[in-house]
Amino acid sequence: MIGVIAVSFLVVIILLVRLSRTFDEMTRLSDAMRQLRRQLDTTSGELEQCQSAKEALGETVFDPVVFVDDDRRVVACNNAADRLGICKVGHSLIEATRSYELDSLAGDAIAGRAELPRELALHNRLFRAQATRFEGGAVLVLRDVSELQRLGRARRDFVANISHELRTPLTAMSLLLDTFRAESANITPAQQRLLGQMQDQTESLTQLVQELSELTQIESGQMPMRMLRASLHEVVSTAITRLLPQAERAGLRMINTVPEAQRGLFDPDQIRRVLSNLLHNAIKFTPQGQITVFVLADEEADRQLQKLRADPNGLDLTVEDVLIVGVRDTGVGIPREELPRIFERFYKVDRARGQGGTGLGLAIAKHIVEAHGGRIWAESTLGKGTTFYFTVPREE
Ligand code: ADP
């Protein structure tokens, strides 16, 4: 009997020990569950925060934004993209937007290729699209530039109309001044001087009007480039001949070192215009010395083109595509910090230099060179001189 009681007691003790272990385990389990729950609460809080931040972003960013995955399927977008009708989650980007250009921009970004902004038309509006890669896809941001384009067109039309309207009275004034000068033999020297000044001012105004109207024509694409296989040597030579009297008056030599056989694929009239503007400036800003027009040898051209490629706005040009023409003077030079600005409309480095001019010559040259798919730039040392370089397409 005592034996049975002892065994039962032992069993009870063992059961009690097991129970207490189970109890301990249950306590630990419930602690772990509480911790998990806390973590879940925090994560879902963060998720909610993320979601509402995304929604706020969607509301505040007025530019349509589209996220695509690595297969270029739309995974998310903001309200602006939705309003534009391109937010078709789950569809391919091309199905959603029907834009081959946007699709190829996304493809380039995903493949890690250049991600320069592109202008493209979508739903009758003009957008500047930018794509950036992220882990698992890309994000596309579309900036609506239709209004900017419209304003640009309005500005060009306005300038074109004004310059057209100014032309007739200016020609009349010029003729009247000529007639007056021819028929006024007995006016005083002071009156003679005033008359000369009036003629100079009328000429400056006529040049400004002429250049403004040319610039607007080129900017609006109304001056199409006639690309011909032509002799570069000849074009340089005619530009130099036309400015020879001016250079001689200033006591400057102009040298054409472009090889006679050198040809290219370009609009001869327009490239002559570029050269005239550069030579005209070189004469104005060179007190003494000489002006040389040359073509860079391949190795040096390659070095210059590498610098162009390194620039984020640069072009991917190689010596197989283009020649580089240079116009070098031994003049006053241009301060380094001014160099990036000289191609802007109406920009003059130092108005006190008082060299006349409209500030439009380089802007016109830039447009013409860019219409040939090229670039124009300058290097300069103050007091030593300036070299302008521009690209010309090779003959092929
Ligand atoms: P402008 O009609 O005044 O010559 P451009 O657009 O041709 O207008 O040139 C802009 C400015 O750049 C000039 O006013 C001048 O200050 C500077 N510049 C251009 N070419 C040269 C040069 N060869 N040497 C020094 N300064 C120059």
XYZ file of C-alpha atoms and ligand atoms in Angstrom:
423
model
C 0.000 0.000 0.000
C 2.778 2.396 1.000
C 4.517 1.467 -2.249
C 1.420 2.463 -4.314
C 1.153 5.758 -2.443
C 4.861 6.471 -3.004
C 4.600 5.743 -6.774
C 1.465 7.927 -7.087
C 3.238 10.728 -5.227
C 6.217 10.441 -7.575
C 3.923 10.541 -10.624
C 2.181 13.604 -9.247
C 5.540 15.316 -8.644
C 6.726 14.473 -12.195
C 3.442 15.787 -13.615
C 3.754 18.956 -11.575
C 7.332 19.530 -12.789
C 6.246 18.980 -16.443
C 3.285 21.253 -15.978
C 5.457 24.005 -14.595
C 7.835 23.637 -17.612
C 4.910 23.800 -20.002
C 3.692 26.841 -18.139
C 7.136 28.442 -18.507
C 7.133 27.664 -22.210
C 3.644 29.101 -22.583
C 4.738 32.268 -20.839
C 7.750 32.554 -23.143
C 5.534 31.887 -26.152
C 3.064 34.530 -25.152
C 5.939 37.036 -24.609
C 7.250 36.233 -28.080
C 3.755 36.674 -29.513
C 3.373 40.028 -27.788
C 6.735 41.160 -29.223
C 5.740 39.936 -32.704
C 2.503 41.813 -32.449
C 4.319 44.991 -31.418
C 6.625 44.575 -34.428
C 3.661 43.934 -36.703
C 1.964 47.052 -35.383
C 5.077 49.122 -36.073
C 5.517 47.649 -39.572
C 1.889 48.183 -40.467
C 2.198 51.742 -39.083
C 5.227 52.289 -41.297
C 3.390 50.747 -44.228
C 0.437 53.038 -43.638
C 2.815 55.999 -43.356
C 4.467 54.937 -46.639
C 1.098 54.549 -48.326
C -0.144 57.951 -47.199
C 3.205 59.560 -48.164
C 2.808 57.972 -51.610
C -0.752 59.275 -51.866
C 0.332 62.767 -50.765
C 3.128 62.633 -53.350
C 0.606 61.584 -55.967
C -1.546 64.599 -55.091
C 1.271 67.134 -54.939
C 3.371 66.137 -57.953
C 1.578 67.656 -60.899
C 3.783 65.899 -63.444
C 2.597 62.428 -64.423
C 4.818 59.780 -62.772
C 4.781 56.107 -63.846
C 6.649 53.209 -62.205
C 7.473 50.199 -64.363
C 9.134 46.905 -63.522
C 12.122 45.382 -65.315
C 9.755 44.001 -68.009
C 8.397 47.523 -68.588
C 4.996 46.682 -67.060
C 3.189 49.501 -65.265
C 3.256 48.792 -61.518
C 2.122 52.119 -60.073
C 1.484 55.744 -61.005
C 0.311 59.017 -59.532
C -2.958 60.887 -60.043
C -1.568 63.051 -62.834
C -0.663 59.925 -64.832
C -4.135 58.591 -64.127
C -5.748 61.788 -65.398
C -3.623 61.552 -68.562
C -5.089 58.084 -69.114
C -1.776 56.205 -69.050
C -2.105 54.583 -65.620
C -2.930 51.026 -66.701
C -1.411 48.933 -63.925
C -0.424 45.445 -65.101
C -0.263 46.485 -68.773
C 2.951 46.941 -70.709
C 4.119 50.558 -70.979
C 3.608 50.542 -74.730
C -0.008 49.321 -74.301
C -0.638 51.919 -71.616
C 0.880 54.909 -73.418
C 1.053 53.873 -77.114
C 4.370 55.730 -77.151
C 7.297 53.935 -78.672
C 9.622 56.752 -77.540
C 8.569 56.493 -73.898
C 8.932 52.720 -74.024
C 12.436 52.977 -75.475
C 13.371 55.635 -72.882
C 12.276 53.231 -70.102
C 14.171 50.392 -71.834
C 17.344 52.512 -71.969
C 17.055 53.447 -68.292
C 16.486 49.818 -67.233
C 19.452 48.687 -69.343
C 21.577 51.361 -67.632
C 22.126 53.303 -70.866
C 22.133 57.104 -71.135
C 19.056 58.610 -69.503
C 18.899 62.030 -71.155
C 15.461 63.679 -71.154
C 13.485 63.277 -74.371
C 10.725 65.381 -75.848
C 7.729 63.375 -77.011
C 4.075 63.858 -77.884
C 1.359 62.117 -75.856
C -2.387 62.722 -76.184
C -1.794 65.863 -78.277
C 0.514 67.431 -75.706
C 4.283 67.826 -75.708
C 6.205 66.312 -72.776
C 9.820 66.296 -71.671
C 10.265 62.772 -70.291
C 12.991 61.665 -67.879
C 13.563 58.069 -66.729
C 15.612 56.871 -63.754
C 16.466 53.284 -62.896
C 15.841 51.737 -59.461
C 16.255 48.169 -58.187
C 13.580 46.172 -60.045
C 12.437 48.778 -62.575
C 12.387 52.437 -63.538
C 10.431 55.575 -62.782
C 9.298 57.895 -65.576
C 8.472 61.539 -64.985
C 6.707 63.506 -67.720
C 6.863 67.297 -67.697
C 4.236 69.002 -69.827
C 6.073 71.569 -71.990
C 3.177 72.332 -74.389
C 2.628 75.738 -72.783
C 6.334 76.565 -72.938
C 6.343 75.557 -76.579
C 3.294 77.736 -77.249
C 4.903 80.719 -75.494
C 8.139 80.146 -77.434
C 6.172 80.152 -80.686
C 4.290 83.300 -79.630
C 7.611 85.030 -78.811
C 9.099 84.032 -82.172
C 5.984 85.220 -84.062
C 6.054 88.501 -82.155
C 9.734 89.119 -82.939
C 9.246 88.067 -86.573
C 6.313 90.486 -86.975
C 8.102 93.378 -85.277
C 11.244 92.938 -87.332
C 9.191 92.686 -90.505
C 7.291 95.899 -89.647
C 10.499 97.756 -88.773
C 12.230 96.921 -92.011
C 10.270 99.331 -94.280
C 10.634 102.490 -92.114
C 14.316 101.700 -91.574
C 14.991 101.366 -95.311
C 13.093 104.639 -95.872
C 15.143 106.418 -93.165
C 18.363 105.151 -94.642
C 17.395 106.390 -98.138
C 16.300 109.772 -96.771
C 19.605 110.200 -94.943
C 21.555 109.277 -98.106
C 19.550 111.785 -100.157
C 19.947 114.471 -97.521
C 23.711 113.946 -97.399
C 24.018 114.056 -101.187
C 22.039 117.301 -101.451
C 23.464 119.206 -98.530
C 26.770 120.520 -99.788
C 26.752 123.615 -97.564
C 25.961 122.222 -94.116
C 28.350 122.874 -91.242
C 30.931 120.248 -90.133
C 28.986 119.770 -86.880
C 25.787 119.023 -88.848
C 27.830 116.720 -91.098
C 28.992 114.803 -87.998
C 25.451 114.484 -86.669
C 24.297 113.204 -90.032
C 27.068 110.579 -89.968
C 26.009 109.467 -86.491
C 22.387 109.181 -87.612
C 23.498 106.983 -90.499
C 25.595 104.750 -88.153
C 22.663 104.304 -85.779
C 20.296 103.491 -88.636
C 22.767 100.874 -89.896
C 23.042 99.283 -86.412
C 19.254 99.132 -86.134
C 18.960 97.601 -89.614
C 21.557 94.955 -88.675
C 19.729 94.174 -85.419
C 16.416 93.758 -87.240
C 18.063 91.596 -89.904
C 19.748 89.318 -87.332
C 16.629 89.076 -85.172
C 14.552 87.956 -88.111
C 17.217 85.416 -89.164
C 17.436 84.032 -85.642
C 13.670 83.579 -85.361
C 13.580 81.893 -88.757
C 16.314 79.434 -87.770
C 14.799 78.817 -84.310
C 11.382 78.035 -85.730
C 12.848 75.648 -88.303
C 11.707 77.886 -91.176
C 15.219 77.941 -92.545
C 15.791 74.327 -93.542
C 19.407 73.255 -94.013
C 20.297 72.233 -97.575
C 22.885 69.545 -96.907
C 25.313 69.262 -99.821
C 28.690 67.653 -100.375
C 30.776 70.822 -100.522
C 34.321 72.119 -100.295
C 35.145 73.416 -96.831
C 38.240 75.188 -98.170
C 36.118 77.175 -100.615
C 33.513 78.180 -98.050
C 36.252 79.438 -95.704
C 37.927 81.239 -98.566
C 34.759 83.153 -99.613
C 33.990 84.090 -95.998
C 37.541 85.478 -95.641
C 37.394 87.368 -98.973
C 34.163 89.125 -97.983
C 35.681 90.385 -94.734
C 39.097 91.234 -96.166
C 38.498 95.016 -96.443
C 37.471 95.165 -92.785
C 40.511 93.100 -91.708
C 42.845 95.265 -93.790
C 41.452 98.433 -92.229
C 42.228 96.892 -88.824
C 45.730 95.871 -89.992
C 45.030 92.137 -89.495
C 46.030 89.112 -91.576
C 43.514 86.329 -92.219
C 44.855 82.882 -93.110
C 42.987 79.867 -94.475
C 44.913 76.664 -93.625
C 42.024 74.292 -94.468
C 43.402 71.749 -97.012
C 42.111 72.397 -100.543
C 40.726 68.874 -100.838
C 38.816 69.094 -97.544
C 35.103 68.502 -98.096
C 32.122 67.951 -95.838
C 28.352 67.451 -95.868
C 26.739 70.785 -94.969
C 24.694 73.783 -96.110
C 27.419 76.002 -97.642
C 25.474 79.274 -97.237
C 24.755 78.604 -93.577
C 28.272 77.434 -92.682
C 29.616 80.528 -94.470
C 27.330 82.542 -92.216
C 28.819 80.843 -89.121
C 32.347 81.566 -90.357
C 31.473 85.203 -91.184
C 30.086 85.774 -87.689
C 33.184 84.232 -86.073
C 35.602 86.113 -88.338
C 33.710 89.364 -87.841
C 34.058 88.990 -84.058
C 37.721 87.989 -84.374
C 38.387 91.213 -86.310
C 36.454 93.335 -83.797
C 38.222 91.906 -80.759
C 41.786 91.607 -82.104
C 43.830 94.813 -81.824
C 46.806 93.258 -83.628
C 48.084 89.971 -84.963
C 46.326 87.469 -87.172
C 43.260 85.272 -87.574
C 43.618 81.665 -88.696
C 40.962 79.224 -89.882
C 41.980 75.554 -89.669
C 40.705 71.979 -89.425
C 41.873 69.937 -86.434
C 43.978 66.836 -87.062
C 42.240 63.578 -86.058
C 44.118 63.052 -82.739
C 43.419 66.593 -81.525
C 39.805 66.397 -82.800
C 39.418 63.159 -80.847
C 40.645 64.874 -77.648
C 38.135 67.714 -78.137
C 35.278 65.292 -78.850
C 36.100 63.301 -75.705
C 35.607 66.518 -73.709
C 32.243 67.031 -75.471
C 31.165 63.474 -74.636
C 32.040 64.018 -70.954
C 29.587 66.939 -70.804
C 26.115 65.745 -69.681
C 24.538 67.842 -72.465
C 27.222 66.851 -74.931
C 26.760 64.850 -78.091
C 28.092 61.406 -78.802
C 30.172 62.516 -81.821
C 33.307 60.780 -83.073
C 36.032 61.694 -85.585
C 34.343 59.297 -88.003
C 31.216 61.521 -87.962
C 32.573 65.064 -87.922
C 35.416 67.442 -88.722
C 36.283 70.208 -86.279
C 36.837 73.661 -87.761
C 38.670 76.285 -85.683
C 38.853 80.092 -85.916
C 41.782 81.388 -83.848
C 42.574 85.025 -83.075
C 45.306 86.800 -81.130
C 42.882 89.257 -79.519
C 41.672 90.420 -76.121
C 40.261 87.047 -75.052
C 37.155 86.209 -73.029
C 37.140 85.641 -69.235
C 36.722 81.915 -68.412
C 33.498 82.455 -66.406
C 31.861 84.232 -69.359
C 32.601 81.485 -71.888
C 29.442 79.415 -71.252
C 27.233 82.485 -71.724
C 28.539 84.062 -74.931
C 26.211 81.982 -77.139
C 23.107 83.401 -75.425
C 20.976 85.923 -77.285
C 22.071 89.550 -76.697
C 24.949 88.516 -74.436
C 27.994 90.778 -74.584
C 31.018 90.179 -72.375
C 31.858 93.752 -71.657
C 29.444 96.370 -72.860
C 32.099 98.996 -72.097
C 34.271 97.539 -74.863
C 31.923 99.542 -77.097
C 32.558 97.438 -80.182
C 28.991 97.776 -81.482
C 27.293 94.568 -82.515
C 23.958 93.114 -81.571
C 24.964 90.207 -79.339
C 23.138 87.872 -81.732
C 25.980 86.681 -83.991
C 27.054 83.739 -81.811
C 23.440 82.744 -81.038
C 22.828 82.491 -84.803
C 26.065 80.505 -85.289
C 25.045 78.098 -82.510
C 21.626 77.454 -84.036
C 23.095 76.778 -87.469
C 25.746 74.372 -86.124
C 23.154 72.549 -83.990
C 20.829 72.278 -86.991
C 23.730 70.353 -88.592
C 23.671 67.979 -85.591
C 26.836 69.526 -84.146
C 28.270 71.702 -81.411
C 30.116 75.023 -81.160
C 32.352 76.027 -78.240
C 35.276 78.307 -77.422
C 38.578 78.314 -75.548
C 40.212 81.554 -74.540
C 43.072 83.133 -72.619
C 42.633 86.751 -71.540
C 45.019 89.029 -73.367
C 46.247 86.207 -75.632
C 43.296 85.314 -77.826
C 40.316 83.089 -78.457
C 39.688 79.967 -80.527
C 36.164 79.058 -81.578
C 35.578 75.435 -82.614
C 32.570 73.983 -84.399
C 31.769 70.603 -85.900
C 30.841 69.955 -89.531
C 29.472 66.573 -90.696
C 31.976 64.522 -92.706
C 31.239 63.690 -96.328
C 30.649 60.000 -95.285
P 28.263 90.785 -81.048
O 27.330 91.223 -82.122
O 28.229 91.654 -79.828
O 29.640 90.493 -81.551
P 28.122 87.941 -80.616
O 26.984 87.074 -80.230
O 28.763 87.676 -81.931
O 27.618 89.419 -80.544
O 29.235 87.852 -79.479
C 28.853 87.944 -78.125
C 29.980 88.521 -77.286
O 31.037 87.551 -77.163
C 30.637 89.732 -77.885
O 29.922 90.906 -77.565
C 32.004 89.694 -77.221
O 31.928 90.270 -75.939
C 32.296 88.213 -77.076
N 33.160 87.704 -78.180
C 32.745 87.037 -79.293
N 33.793 86.687 -80.072
C 34.910 87.154 -79.448
C 36.304 87.084 -79.742
N 36.773 86.499 -80.843
N 37.164 87.651 -78.846
C 36.704 88.250 -77.722
N 35.398 88.342 -77.390
C 34.502 87.790 -78.226
